[in-house]
Coordinates of C-alpha atoms and ligand atoms in Angstrom, one line a residue:
M115 CA -8.6 -15.5 38.5
H116 CA -11.8 -17.5 38.8
W117 CA -14.7 -16.2 37.3
T118 CA -17.0 -15.6 40.4
R119 CA -14.3 -13.3 41.8
K120 CA -13.8 -11.0 39.0
T121 CA -16.6 -8.6 40.0
A122 CA -14.9 -8.2 43.5
I123 CA -12.1 -6.7 42.1
I124 CA -13.8 -4.5 39.6
A125 CA -14.0 -1.2 41.8
A126 CA -10.3 -1.2 42.3
A127 CA -9.5 -1.9 38.7
L128 CA -11.7 0.7 37.7
L129 CA -9.7 3.4 39.7
L130 CA -6.3 1.8 38.2
A131 CA -7.8 1.7 34.8
T132 CA -8.5 5.4 34.7
F133 CA -5.3 6.1 36.0
V134 CA -3.8 4.1 33.1
S135 CA -6.0 5.4 30.3
K136 CA -5.1 8.9 31.4
A137 CA -1.6 8.3 31.9
V138 CA -1.5 6.9 28.2
A139 CA -3.5 9.7 26.7
Q140 CA -1.2 12.4 28.6
S141 CA 2.1 10.6 27.4
S142 CA 0.5 10.7 23.9
Q143 CA 2.4 8.4 21.7
P144 CA 6.4 7.7 22.3
E145 CA 8.9 9.7 20.7
V146 CA 8.7 7.5 17.7
S147 CA 11.3 9.2 15.6
K148 CA 14.1 7.7 17.4
E149 CA 12.6 4.3 18.1
K150 CA 14.1 1.3 16.5
N151 CA 10.8 -0.4 16.0
W152 CA 8.9 2.7 15.2
W153 CA 6.8 1.2 12.2
R154 CA 5.3 -1.4 13.9
N155 CA 2.3 0.6 14.8
A156 CA 3.1 3.3 12.4
V157 CA 0.4 5.3 10.2
F158 CA 1.8 5.4 6.4
Y159 CA 0.3 7.6 4.1
E160 CA 0.6 7.0 0.1
I161 CA 1.0 10.2 -2.0
Y162 CA 0.9 10.4 -5.7
P163 CA 3.0 13.3 -6.1
R164 CA 1.3 14.2 -9.6
S165 CA -2.0 14.3 -7.9
F166 CA -1.1 15.9 -4.4
A167 CA -0.8 19.6 -4.7
D168 CA 0.7 21.6 -7.5
S169 CA 2.6 24.6 -6.4
N170 CA 3.7 25.9 -9.6
N171 CA 0.1 25.8 -11.2
D172 CA 1.5 23.9 -14.3
G173 CA -1.3 21.0 -13.7
I174 CA 1.0 18.3 -12.2
G175 CA 1.6 18.4 -8.5
D176 CA 5.0 18.6 -6.9
L177 CA 7.3 18.3 -4.4
K178 CA 6.9 21.8 -2.8
G179 CA 3.1 21.2 -2.7
I180 CA 3.6 18.3 -0.6
T181 CA 5.7 20.5 1.6
A182 CA 3.3 22.9 2.0
H183 CA 0.6 20.1 3.5
L184 CA 2.9 18.9 6.1
D185 CA 1.0 20.0 8.9
Y186 CA -2.0 18.8 7.7
L187 CA -0.3 15.5 7.3
K188 CA 0.8 16.0 11.2
E189 CA -2.5 16.9 12.3
L190 CA -3.9 14.0 10.9
G191 CA -1.4 11.8 12.7
V192 CA 0.9 10.6 9.8
D193 CA 3.8 8.7 11.0
A194 CA 5.6 8.6 7.4
I195 CA 4.6 9.5 3.8
W196 CA 5.5 6.8 0.9
L197 CA 5.9 9.0 -2.1
T198 CA 5.3 7.2 -5.4
P199 CA 8.2 7.4 -7.9
C200 CA 9.7 11.2 -8.7
Y201 CA 12.4 9.8 -10.1
P202 CA 13.1 11.5 -13.6
S203 CA 11.1 9.7 -16.0
P204 CA 9.4 9.3 -19.5
Q205 CA 6.0 9.2 -17.6
V206 CA 4.7 6.5 -20.0
D207 CA 3.9 4.7 -16.5
F208 CA 3.6 7.9 -14.5
G209 CA 7.1 7.8 -13.0
Y210 CA 7.1 3.8 -12.7
D211 CA 9.3 4.1 -15.7
I212 CA 12.4 5.3 -14.3
S213 CA 15.3 6.7 -16.4
D214 CA 17.5 8.0 -13.3
Y215 CA 17.4 6.4 -9.8
E216 CA 19.5 9.2 -8.4
A217 CA 17.8 12.6 -9.4
I218 CA 14.4 14.2 -9.1
D219 CA 12.2 14.6 -12.2
P220 CA 12.0 18.8 -12.9
K221 CA 8.3 17.9 -13.2
Y222 CA 8.2 17.3 -9.6
G223 CA 10.9 20.2 -8.4
T224 CA 14.7 19.7 -7.7
M225 CA 16.8 17.6 -5.3
A226 CA 16.9 20.9 -3.2
D227 CA 13.1 20.7 -3.0
F228 CA 13.4 16.8 -2.2
D229 CA 15.9 17.9 0.8
H230 CA 13.7 20.3 2.3
L231 CA 11.0 18.2 2.2
V232 CA 12.7 15.4 3.9
A233 CA 13.9 18.1 6.6
E234 CA 10.4 19.7 7.1
A235 CA 8.7 16.5 7.2
G236 CA 11.6 15.4 10.0
K237 CA 10.4 18.5 12.2
R238 CA 7.1 17.3 12.3
H239 CA 8.3 13.7 13.2
I240 CA 7.2 12.3 9.7
R241 CA 9.5 10.1 8.0
V242 CA 9.9 9.7 3.7
L243 CA 9.7 6.6 2.1
M244 CA 10.4 6.2 -1.7
D245 CA 9.4 4.0 -4.2
M246 CA 11.9 1.4 -5.4
V247 CA 11.5 0.3 -8.7
M248 CA 13.6 -2.7 -9.2
N249 CA 11.8 -5.3 -11.3
H250 CA 12.4 -3.0 -14.6
T251 CA 13.6 0.6 -15.7
S252 CA 12.5 2.9 -18.4
D253 CA 13.6 1.8 -22.0
K254 CA 15.2 5.4 -22.0
H255 CA 17.5 4.7 -19.0
K256 CA 21.5 4.5 -19.8
W257 CA 21.9 1.0 -19.0
F258 CA 19.0 -0.3 -21.2
L259 CA 20.1 2.7 -23.9
Q260 CA 23.4 0.7 -23.6
S261 CA 22.2 -3.0 -23.4
R262 CA 20.2 -2.5 -27.0
L263 CA 23.0 -1.3 -28.9
S264 CA 25.0 -4.7 -29.5
K265 CA 24.9 -8.1 -28.1
D266 CA 28.4 -7.9 -26.9
N267 CA 28.0 -4.4 -25.1
P268 CA 28.7 -4.7 -21.4
Y269 CA 25.1 -3.9 -20.5
R270 CA 23.5 -6.6 -22.3
D271 CA 23.0 -9.2 -19.8
W272 CA 21.4 -6.2 -17.5
Y273 CA 18.4 -6.9 -19.2
M274 CA 16.2 -10.2 -20.4
W275 CA 17.2 -10.8 -24.2
H276 CA 16.2 -14.2 -25.9
D277 CA 15.9 -15.1 -29.2
G278 CA 12.9 -15.8 -31.3
Q279 CA 11.6 -19.4 -31.6
G280 CA 12.6 -20.2 -35.2
E281 CA 14.3 -17.0 -35.8
T282 CA 16.6 -16.7 -38.7
A283 CA 18.9 -13.9 -40.2
T284 CA 16.0 -12.5 -41.9
D285 CA 12.8 -13.8 -40.1
K286 CA 12.4 -12.5 -36.4
G287 CA 10.0 -16.0 -35.7
Q288 CA 8.0 -16.6 -32.8
V289 CA 8.1 -14.8 -29.3
P290 CA 9.9 -17.1 -27.1
N291 CA 7.0 -18.1 -25.3
N292 CA 3.3 -17.3 -23.8
W293 CA 4.1 -15.0 -21.1
Q294 CA 2.3 -11.9 -21.0
S295 CA 2.4 -8.2 -19.8
D296 CA 0.3 -7.3 -17.0
F297 CA -0.6 -4.4 -19.0
G298 CA -1.9 -6.6 -21.9
H299 CA -0.6 -8.7 -24.7
S300 CA 2.6 -10.5 -25.1
A301 CA 5.6 -9.4 -22.9
W302 CA 8.2 -9.8 -25.4
E303 CA 9.0 -6.7 -27.8
W304 CA 11.3 -7.3 -30.6
D305 CA 14.2 -4.9 -30.9
D306 CA 15.3 -4.9 -34.6
K307 CA 18.7 -3.8 -34.1
T308 CA 20.2 -6.6 -32.3
R309 CA 17.3 -8.8 -33.5
Q310 CA 16.2 -10.2 -30.4
Y311 CA 13.5 -10.2 -28.2
Y312 CA 13.3 -8.3 -24.7
Y313 CA 11.1 -9.3 -21.7
H314 CA 8.7 -6.8 -20.3
K315 CA 6.2 -7.6 -17.6
F316 CA 4.7 -4.1 -17.7
Y317 CA 4.7 -1.7 -20.5
I318 CA 7.3 -2.1 -23.5
Q319 CA 8.8 0.9 -22.2
Q320 CA 9.6 -1.0 -19.0
P321 CA 12.2 -3.6 -20.1
D322 CA 12.8 -6.2 -17.1
L323 CA 16.3 -6.3 -15.4
N324 CA 17.6 -9.3 -15.3
W325 CA 18.6 -10.0 -11.6
N326 CA 21.0 -13.3 -12.3
N327 CA 23.5 -10.6 -13.0
P328 CA 25.2 -9.7 -9.8
K329 CA 26.2 -6.0 -11.2
V330 CA 22.3 -5.4 -11.1
H331 CA 22.4 -6.4 -7.5
Q332 CA 25.3 -4.1 -6.9
A333 CA 23.6 -0.9 -8.6
F334 CA 20.8 -1.3 -6.2
K335 CA 22.7 -1.3 -3.2
D336 CA 24.5 2.0 -4.5
I337 CA 20.8 3.4 -5.2
L338 CA 19.4 2.5 -1.7
A339 CA 22.5 3.9 -0.1
F340 CA 22.4 6.9 -2.4
W341 CA 18.8 7.8 -0.9
L342 CA 19.3 6.5 2.8
K343 CA 22.3 8.8 2.9
K344 CA 19.7 11.5 2.4
G345 CA 18.0 10.5 5.5
V346 CA 14.8 8.6 4.0
A347 CA 13.3 6.0 6.5
G348 CA 12.9 3.4 4.0
F349 CA 11.2 2.2 0.9
R350 CA 8.4 0.5 -0.9
F351 CA 9.2 -1.9 -3.3
D352 CA 7.6 -2.0 -6.2
A353 CA 5.9 -5.2 -7.8
I354 CA 8.6 -7.0 -6.1
T355 CA 7.5 -10.8 -6.4
T356 CA 8.0 -10.6 -10.5
L357 CA 12.0 -10.1 -10.5
F358 CA 12.6 -13.7 -11.2
E359 CA 11.4 -16.0 -14.3
D360 CA 11.6 -19.5 -15.0
P361 CA 15.1 -20.2 -16.3
Q362 CA 13.7 -22.8 -18.7
M363 CA 11.4 -20.3 -20.0
R364 CA 8.4 -22.9 -19.6
D365 CA 5.1 -21.6 -21.3
E366 CA 2.5 -20.1 -18.3
D367 CA -0.8 -22.3 -18.0
V368 CA -3.8 -21.1 -19.4
L369 CA -6.6 -20.2 -17.1
H370 CA -10.3 -21.7 -17.9
D371 CA -13.4 -20.8 -16.6
K372 CA -16.0 -22.9 -15.0
N373 CA -17.2 -24.6 -18.1
G374 CA -13.6 -25.5 -18.8
Q375 CA -13.1 -23.1 -21.6
P376 CA -10.1 -20.7 -21.9
F377 CA -10.7 -17.1 -20.2
K378 CA -10.2 -13.9 -22.0
N379 CA -9.1 -11.1 -19.9
A380 CA -9.8 -7.6 -20.4
Y381 CA -7.4 -7.1 -23.0
G382 CA -8.9 -9.5 -25.1
D383 CA -5.8 -12.1 -24.5
T384 CA -6.2 -15.9 -23.3
A385 CA -5.8 -15.2 -19.3
L386 CA -2.8 -17.2 -18.0
N387 CA -1.5 -18.2 -14.6
D388 CA 1.8 -16.7 -13.3
T389 CA 3.9 -19.3 -11.8
R390 CA 6.4 -18.9 -14.0
T391 CA 7.0 -15.5 -13.6
N392 CA 5.6 -14.1 -10.2
N393 CA 6.9 -15.1 -7.0
L394 CA 9.6 -17.1 -7.7
P395 CA 11.9 -18.4 -4.5
E396 CA 14.9 -16.2 -5.4
V397 CA 13.5 -12.9 -4.5
H398 CA 14.3 -13.9 -1.1
T399 CA 17.8 -14.0 -1.2
V400 CA 17.5 -10.5 -2.9
M401 CA 15.3 -9.0 -0.2
A402 CA 17.9 -10.2 2.4
E403 CA 20.6 -8.7 0.7
M404 CA 18.8 -5.4 0.1
R405 CA 17.9 -5.6 3.7
Q406 CA 21.5 -6.0 5.1
E407 CA 22.4 -3.0 3.2
A408 CA 19.6 -0.9 4.6
D409 CA 20.2 -1.9 8.1
K410 CA 23.9 -1.0 7.8
F411 CA 22.4 2.3 8.4
S412 CA 21.3 2.1 11.6
T413 CA 23.9 3.9 13.6
D414 CA 24.0 7.1 15.5
K415 CA 23.9 9.0 12.7
Y416 CA 20.6 7.4 11.5
P417 CA 18.9 6.5 14.4
G418 CA 15.9 4.2 14.4
S419 CA 15.6 1.5 11.7
R420 CA 14.7 2.0 8.0
V421 CA 11.8 0.0 7.0
F422 CA 11.1 -1.9 3.9
I423 CA 7.6 -2.2 2.6
G424 CA 6.7 -4.7 0.0
E425 CA 4.0 -4.7 -2.9
T426 CA 3.2 -8.1 -2.1
Y427 CA 0.1 -9.6 -3.9
L428 CA 0.4 -13.4 -2.7
P429 CA -2.4 -16.0 -2.5
N430 CA -2.3 -17.1 1.0
V431 CA -0.9 -15.9 4.4
A432 CA 2.0 -18.7 4.1
E433 CA 3.3 -17.0 1.3
L434 CA 3.1 -13.6 3.0
L435 CA 5.2 -14.9 6.1
K436 CA 7.9 -15.7 3.7
Q437 CA 8.3 -12.3 2.8
Y438 CA 9.0 -11.1 6.5
G439 CA 12.4 -13.7 5.8
T440 CA 14.0 -15.4 8.9
F441 CA 15.9 -13.8 12.2
E442 CA 19.1 -14.5 10.6
H443 CA 18.0 -13.1 7.1
P444 CA 15.2 -10.5 7.8
E445 CA 13.5 -9.1 4.4
F446 CA 10.5 -7.0 4.8
Q447 CA 9.7 -5.5 8.0
L448 CA 6.0 -4.9 6.2
P449 CA 4.6 -6.6 3.4
M450 CA 1.4 -5.5 2.1
D451 CA -1.2 -7.7 3.6
T452 CA -3.4 -7.5 0.5
Q453 CA -5.4 -10.9 1.2
L454 CA -7.1 -8.7 3.7
G455 CA -7.5 -5.5 2.0
F456 CA -8.6 -6.6 -1.3
I457 CA -11.3 -9.0 -0.6
N458 CA -13.4 -6.2 -2.3
K459 CA -16.7 -7.5 -0.9
L460 CA -18.2 -6.9 2.6
D461 CA -18.3 -10.3 3.8
V462 CA -17.9 -10.9 7.5
V463 CA -16.8 -14.4 7.3
T464 CA -14.0 -13.7 5.0
F465 CA -12.8 -10.7 6.9
R466 CA -12.5 -12.5 10.3
A467 CA -10.7 -15.4 8.4
R468 CA -8.1 -12.8 7.2
L469 CA -7.4 -10.7 10.3
E470 CA -7.4 -14.4 12.1
D471 CA -4.5 -15.2 9.4
A472 CA -2.8 -11.9 10.2
E473 CA -3.0 -12.5 13.9
D474 CA -2.1 -16.0 14.2
D475 CA 0.2 -16.9 11.0
L476 CA 2.4 -14.3 11.1
G477 CA 4.9 -15.2 13.9
N478 CA 6.0 -12.1 15.8
N479 CA 5.7 -10.2 12.7
V480 CA 3.4 -7.4 12.3
P481 CA 0.9 -6.9 9.5
L482 CA 0.5 -4.2 7.2
I483 CA -2.9 -3.3 6.6
I484 CA -4.0 -1.3 3.7
F485 CA -7.2 -1.2 1.6
D486 CA -6.2 1.2 -1.3
N487 CA -3.6 2.5 -3.6
H488 CA -3.0 4.0 -6.9
D489 CA -4.0 0.8 -8.6
N490 CA -7.3 0.0 -7.6
P491 CA -10.3 1.8 -7.6
R492 CA -11.0 3.6 -4.7
L493 CA -12.8 2.3 -1.5
D494 CA -16.5 3.6 -2.5
A495 CA -16.2 1.4 -5.9
R496 CA -15.1 -1.9 -4.2
Y497 CA -16.7 -1.5 -0.8
G498 CA -19.4 1.1 -1.2
D499 CA -23.1 0.8 -2.0
G500 CA -23.8 4.1 -2.9
V501 CA -25.9 4.9 -0.3
H502 CA -24.2 4.4 2.8
D503 CA -20.5 5.1 1.6
T504 CA -19.3 7.6 4.4
D505 CA -20.5 4.8 6.8
I506 CA -19.0 1.7 5.1
E507 CA -15.6 3.8 4.7
R508 CA -15.8 4.3 8.6
V509 CA -16.0 0.5 8.7
I510 CA -13.2 0.0 6.7
S511 CA -11.1 2.1 8.0
T512 CA -11.9 0.8 11.7
I513 CA -10.4 -2.2 10.5
L514 CA -7.7 -0.4 9.1
F515 CA -6.6 1.3 12.2
A516 CA -8.2 -0.7 15.0
S517 CA -6.4 -4.1 14.0
R518 CA -3.0 -4.6 15.4
G519 CA 0.0 -3.5 13.3
A520 CA 0.9 -1.1 10.9
S521 CA -1.4 1.2 8.5
L522 CA -1.3 2.3 5.1
F523 CA -3.8 4.6 3.2
Y524 CA -3.9 6.5 0.0
Y525 CA -4.1 10.2 -0.1
G526 CA -7.9 11.4 -0.1
D527 CA -9.4 8.0 1.2
E528 CA -9.6 10.3 4.9
I529 CA -12.1 12.4 2.9
G530 CA -14.1 9.9 1.0
M531 CA -12.9 10.9 -2.1
K532 CA -14.6 9.0 -4.9
T533 CA -13.5 6.9 -7.8
T534 CA -13.8 8.6 -11.0
P535 CA -13.2 7.1 -14.2
P536 CA -13.1 9.1 -17.5
T537 CA -16.3 8.5 -19.5
R538 CA -14.4 8.6 -22.9
K539 CA -11.5 7.0 -24.2
E540 CA -10.0 10.0 -25.7
D541 CA -9.4 11.3 -21.9
V542 CA -7.9 8.5 -20.7
K543 CA -4.4 9.3 -19.9
D544 CA -3.2 5.7 -18.2
P545 CA -2.1 3.4 -21.1
V546 CA -3.8 0.5 -19.1
G547 CA -7.2 2.1 -19.9
I548 CA -6.3 2.7 -23.6
T549 CA -5.4 -0.8 -24.2
G550 CA -8.1 -2.4 -22.1
W551 CA -11.2 0.7 -23.2
P552 CA -13.7 -0.2 -22.5
K553 CA -13.4 -3.3 -20.3
E554 CA -10.6 -2.0 -18.4
K555 CA -10.6 1.9 -18.2
G556 CA -7.4 2.2 -16.7
R557 CA -6.4 3.6 -13.2
D558 CA -7.1 7.6 -13.9
G559 CA -10.3 7.4 -12.0
E560 CA -8.4 6.9 -8.6
R561 CA -5.6 9.4 -9.5
T562 CA -7.5 12.6 -9.8
P563 CA -6.5 15.6 -7.8
M564 CA -6.4 15.8 -3.8
Q565 CA -9.7 17.9 -3.0
W566 CA -8.3 20.8 -0.6
T567 CA -11.4 22.9 -0.7
P568 CA -14.8 23.4 -2.4
G569 CA -13.2 26.3 -4.8
P570 CA -11.8 26.2 -8.3
N571 CA -10.0 22.9 -8.8
A572 CA -10.5 21.8 -5.2
G573 CA -7.5 23.7 -4.3
F574 CA -5.1 21.5 -5.9
D575 CA -3.8 24.5 -7.8
D576 CA -4.5 28.6 -8.1
A577 CA -6.8 27.2 -11.0
K578 CA -4.8 29.0 -13.8
A579 CA -3.9 25.8 -15.0
K580 CA -5.5 22.8 -16.3
P581 CA -4.8 19.7 -13.7
W582 CA -3.5 16.6 -15.4
L583 CA -6.7 15.2 -14.7
P584 CA -10.4 16.3 -14.1
V585 CA -11.1 17.5 -10.5
P586 CA -14.3 15.2 -9.5
P587 CA -17.4 17.3 -9.4
S588 CA -18.1 15.6 -5.7
A589 CA -15.0 17.9 -4.6
A590 CA -17.8 20.7 -3.9
T591 CA -18.8 18.5 -0.7
I592 CA -16.0 16.1 -0.3
N593 CA -12.9 18.3 0.5
V594 CA -10.6 19.0 3.4
Q595 CA -11.6 22.5 4.1
M596 CA -15.1 21.6 4.8
E597 CA -14.6 18.3 6.6
Q598 CA -11.8 20.1 9.1
G599 CA -13.5 20.2 12.3
S600 CA -17.0 19.2 11.5
P601 CA -17.8 16.5 14.1
A602 CA -19.5 14.1 11.5
S603 CA -17.0 14.3 9.1
L604 CA -14.9 11.1 7.7
L605 CA -12.0 13.5 8.2
T606 CA -12.7 13.7 11.8
W607 CA -13.3 9.9 12.1
Y608 CA -10.0 9.2 10.5
E609 CA -8.1 11.9 12.9
E610 CA -10.2 10.2 16.1
L611 CA -9.3 6.6 15.0
I612 CA -5.5 7.4 14.7
R613 CA -5.3 9.3 17.8
L614 CA -7.0 6.0 19.6
K615 CA -4.4 3.9 17.4
K616 CA -1.7 5.9 19.3
T617 CA -2.8 6.6 22.4
N618 CA -4.8 3.5 23.8
R619 CA -2.7 1.2 25.4
A620 CA -5.0 -1.8 24.1
F621 CA -4.7 -0.3 20.8
F622 CA -0.9 0.2 20.5
E623 CA 0.3 -2.6 22.1
G624 CA -3.0 -5.3 22.4
S625 CA -3.2 -8.3 20.8
D626 CA -6.5 -9.3 18.3
T627 CA -9.0 -11.7 19.3
M628 CA -12.4 -12.3 17.3
L629 CA -15.5 -12.2 19.0
D630 CA -19.1 -13.7 18.3
T631 CA -17.3 -15.7 15.6
E632 CA -20.6 -17.2 14.4
N633 CA -22.2 -13.8 13.4
T634 CA -22.3 -13.1 9.8
K635 CA -23.6 -9.8 9.7
V636 CA -21.5 -8.1 12.5
L637 CA -17.6 -8.5 12.6
S638 CA -16.6 -8.0 16.5
W639 CA -13.2 -8.0 18.2
K640 CA -11.1 -7.3 21.1
R641 CA -8.1 -5.6 21.6
E642 CA -6.0 -6.5 25.1
A643 CA -2.9 -5.6 26.6
A644 CA -1.6 -6.1 30.1
G645 CA -2.1 -3.3 32.2
A646 CA -5.1 -2.0 30.2
P647 CA -8.8 -2.7 30.2
P648 CA -9.8 -4.7 27.0
V649 CA -11.4 -2.4 24.2
V650 CA -14.0 -3.8 21.9
V651 CA -14.7 -3.1 18.7
A652 CA -17.9 -4.2 16.6
L653 CA -18.7 -3.2 13.2
N654 CA -22.5 -3.5 11.5
F655 CA -21.8 -5.1 7.8
T656 CA -25.2 -4.6 6.8
A657 CA -27.8 -1.7 6.0
E658 CA -30.0 -2.9 8.8
P659 CA -29.2 -2.2 12.5
Q660 CA -27.8 -4.7 14.3
T661 CA -27.4 -5.6 18.4
V662 CA -25.0 -8.1 19.7
N663 CA -23.7 -9.4 23.1
L664 CA -20.2 -10.0 23.4
V665 CA -20.2 -11.4 26.8
G666 CA -18.2 -14.7 27.0
P667 CA -15.2 -16.3 28.2
G668 CA -12.9 -13.7 29.3
L669 CA -15.5 -10.9 28.9
P670 CA -18.0 -10.7 31.6
D671 CA -20.9 -8.4 31.3
G672 CA -20.0 -4.8 32.7
A673 CA -20.0 -1.4 32.0
L674 CA -18.8 0.0 28.5
N675 CA -17.0 3.3 28.2
T676 CA -17.6 4.6 24.4
L677 CA -14.4 5.5 22.7
L678 CA -15.8 6.0 19.1
K679 CA -19.0 5.4 17.6
T680 CA -20.8 6.3 14.4
P681 CA -21.8 9.7 14.7
G682 CA -25.6 9.8 15.6
G683 CA -25.5 6.3 16.0
P684 CA -27.4 4.6 18.9
S685 CA -26.0 4.5 22.8
T686 CA -24.5 1.4 24.0
T687 CA -23.9 0.9 27.6
S688 CA -23.5 -2.5 28.2
L689 CA -21.3 -5.4 26.6
K690 CA -24.5 -7.4 26.5
A691 CA -26.4 -5.2 24.4
I692 CA -23.7 -3.2 21.7
Q693 CA -26.6 -1.4 19.2
L694 CA -25.1 -0.4 15.9
G695 CA -27.1 1.4 13.1
P696 CA -26.4 0.7 9.4
Y697 CA -23.0 -0.1 8.5
G698 CA -22.4 1.3 12.3
V699 CA -19.3 1.4 14.4
Y700 CA -18.8 0.9 18.0
I701 CA -15.6 1.0 19.8
G702 CA -15.7 0.8 23.9
Q703 CA -13.6 0.1 26.5
L704 CA -14.5 -2.3 29.2
Q705 CA -14.2 -0.1 32.7
F706 CA -12.2 -2.8 34.3
M707 CA -9.1 -5.1 33.9
I708 CA -9.3 -9.0 33.1
S709 CA -6.5 -10.9 34.9
H710 CA -5.7 -14.4 33.1
Ligands
NOJ1019 C1 3.1 -1.5 -9.6 C2 2.7 -0.1 -9.3 O1 2.0 0.3 -8.2 C3 1.7 0.3 -10.4 O2 1.6 1.4 -10.7 C4 3.0 0.3 -11.8 O3 2.4 0.5 -13.2 C5 3.5 -1.1 -11.9 N1 3.9 -1.6 -10.5 C6 4.8 -1.1 -12.6 O4 5.6 -0.4 -12.2

């Protein structure tokens, strides 16, 4: 259609657009539960079970606590929950050190509680994803207990054992090479009984499995099948890029600062590159194999598809693309786009570039947008300015839900929970904080109990027990009870954004096109789907008011319907002058369709 003819059809299109948007809103979201590709536009919610809700008042959250809050999650619009590990574990790494992959840790409940949770979630069309830790086990897992018994034990080559350099019958020699644990110091631990070192990418109590051993592959295929038969909807694969190491065991390179000096990390170690211990190509073969296993469950008995989410911290979009696998050998449906979520700075140019990467360079795949998890300070600490935190969180959550793709967020983000790190070393629970104190305070600050009410212990338990981490003082005003139903709250904002994501056709199936691309203060884009009027989104990344004009090729001037804007923000009626307050958000729908 020619530019000059567009206005002539506006009136007719307006009628149709109104009809379409009403029809979409009324039909609400499609019945996701049986849909094969349910995950493409899904909303995932990460639960740290220890911290979500404590039903038996022992200070530690549990599965029954989660079940008791499923209606809250349904109301919020959550399609699936990812539970961080709730398997039996010595809890050195709070569950990421698993000692039995086919049971539930009694701290969190029983297998019957788990089955009940899956069933109750299912009634609400909420799916349950488990965390799958394949890089390492606990040192108390029966495989490792066997492995360390003797060099000829059948489980010996399930783990990464190596001689020391210059080792003799009486001298353990030096560690095999310079590889370091992500949690500080050497990645090699000496075992006196069998006189060899074993490799651990994470804590000493988390020995790495040997993925060159086919028996390890089979063991994990069996574990996946165990949980899939129970009706779980998929897995989030932990530390997945670190399964393999350089077979030649070459040292990692030392990282230098800008003056050419070796760089010291928070643990006081010389910082190293990770090219020999991270993102080795063999991991793709493993994931294709695991995916094939999970896809066997797409039958009448298990309708829909099982989804694989990857913990994928990668250097660029080309590496992210590889994680999806190929048509013949699919791997993850949703590897996390951490390149976008962990920019950790409100910088329009970088955000625009990363969103364009996700739109243009992932082929037909869907990005998984994520900004937060249990390993990083919460949004306030990484994006906030201490003055406009709630408005900044609206900006971030708009990118999360109004961009194309699936969205994953962390419990408590929807109410604006604040990072609350310990102030004394003796209070630290996370060993990362104990090793790294005071430079690295560990991850306790982002794992504090969920804030349900302004009452004692924020409603996490009945206040008779002491929660495993202290409830932040900010719970007095930041909590579900006070935010629910309050028009200006962050929680209401999340609910509205999620509703739009699911009911507005441009949002749930539209493409993403960046607009006003020279602007360094306001990030704007358009969502557009066939048969629906386009939606524009504008986010002010500054503390000063801004006005933007989004009229341009393919977007003629015309009236806008405001779908959502920052509460109390200025009014906008035209695409030519979108008004934004400090860190303001504006989402509006054109009143006509564009034909191309
Ligand atoms: C990543 C997990 O998210 C983190 O919490 C854990 O400590 C490491 N992997 C090791 O499993």
